[in-house]
Phi, psi and omega in degrees: 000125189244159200246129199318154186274154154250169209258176201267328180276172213189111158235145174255140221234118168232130200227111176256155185224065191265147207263140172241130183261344176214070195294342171304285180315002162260353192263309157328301204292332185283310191289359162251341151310277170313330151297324178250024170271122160302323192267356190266103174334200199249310143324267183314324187288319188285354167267329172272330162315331157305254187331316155308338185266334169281326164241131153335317174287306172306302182315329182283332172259350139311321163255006159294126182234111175306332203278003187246006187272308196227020206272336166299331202283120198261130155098352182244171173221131164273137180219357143208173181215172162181129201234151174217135167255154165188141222275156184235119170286115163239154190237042203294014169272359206276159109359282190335332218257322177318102174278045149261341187203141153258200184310330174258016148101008165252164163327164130335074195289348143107008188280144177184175174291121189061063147276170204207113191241134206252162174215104212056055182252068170275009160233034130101345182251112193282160143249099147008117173190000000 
């Protein structure tokens, strides 16, 4: 009797809901971020400088970084990733807000607006795009 095989892969669905108390310092910090990526064309920086100054979330979303979320976790490789930001009416008294289910009563699909996906990231340098 052989016992079902399991895949090797994993995605992990992470949904955060965060209040920004300074967006200026959020805007600063993504536009230094972005200035001291060395590896980011010339084209793509003046377009995420553009984008960050304009939105809070897109800045929130320049600084998230999946690889320091798993890059310590012994026995894994991140080998895509995808994070997205975008402003919100929050409630946290609502129903609406169970981040266990959505509206029909499935997961989460983790998809959104200004997503933003990293790929073959075995050496460890994501690129934004």
């Amino acid at each position: 009797m052989s016992t079902p095989k399991t895949s090797r892969f994993v995605r992990l669905r992470v949904e955060l809901v965060l209040e920004v108390e300074d967006g200026d310092a959020v805007t600063e910090a993504a536009l230094r971020r972005i200035t001291d990526d060395g590896d980011m064309p010339a084209a793509e920086r003046v377009h995420a400088k553009s984008a960050v100054t304009e939105d809070a979330a897109e800045a929130l979303a320049y600084l998230v970084d999946p690889f320091t979320v798993v890059g310590e976790v012994p026995g894994v490789e991140l080998l895509q990733a995808s994070w997205s930001g975008e402003q919100i009416d929050y409630d946290p008294d609502s129903p609406e807000w169970d981040l266990d289910e959505d509206e029909d009563g499935e997961g989460e699909d983790g998809e959104g607006e200004d997503d933003h996906r990293v790929e073959g990231a075995e050496d460890g340098a994501g690129r934004v795009g």
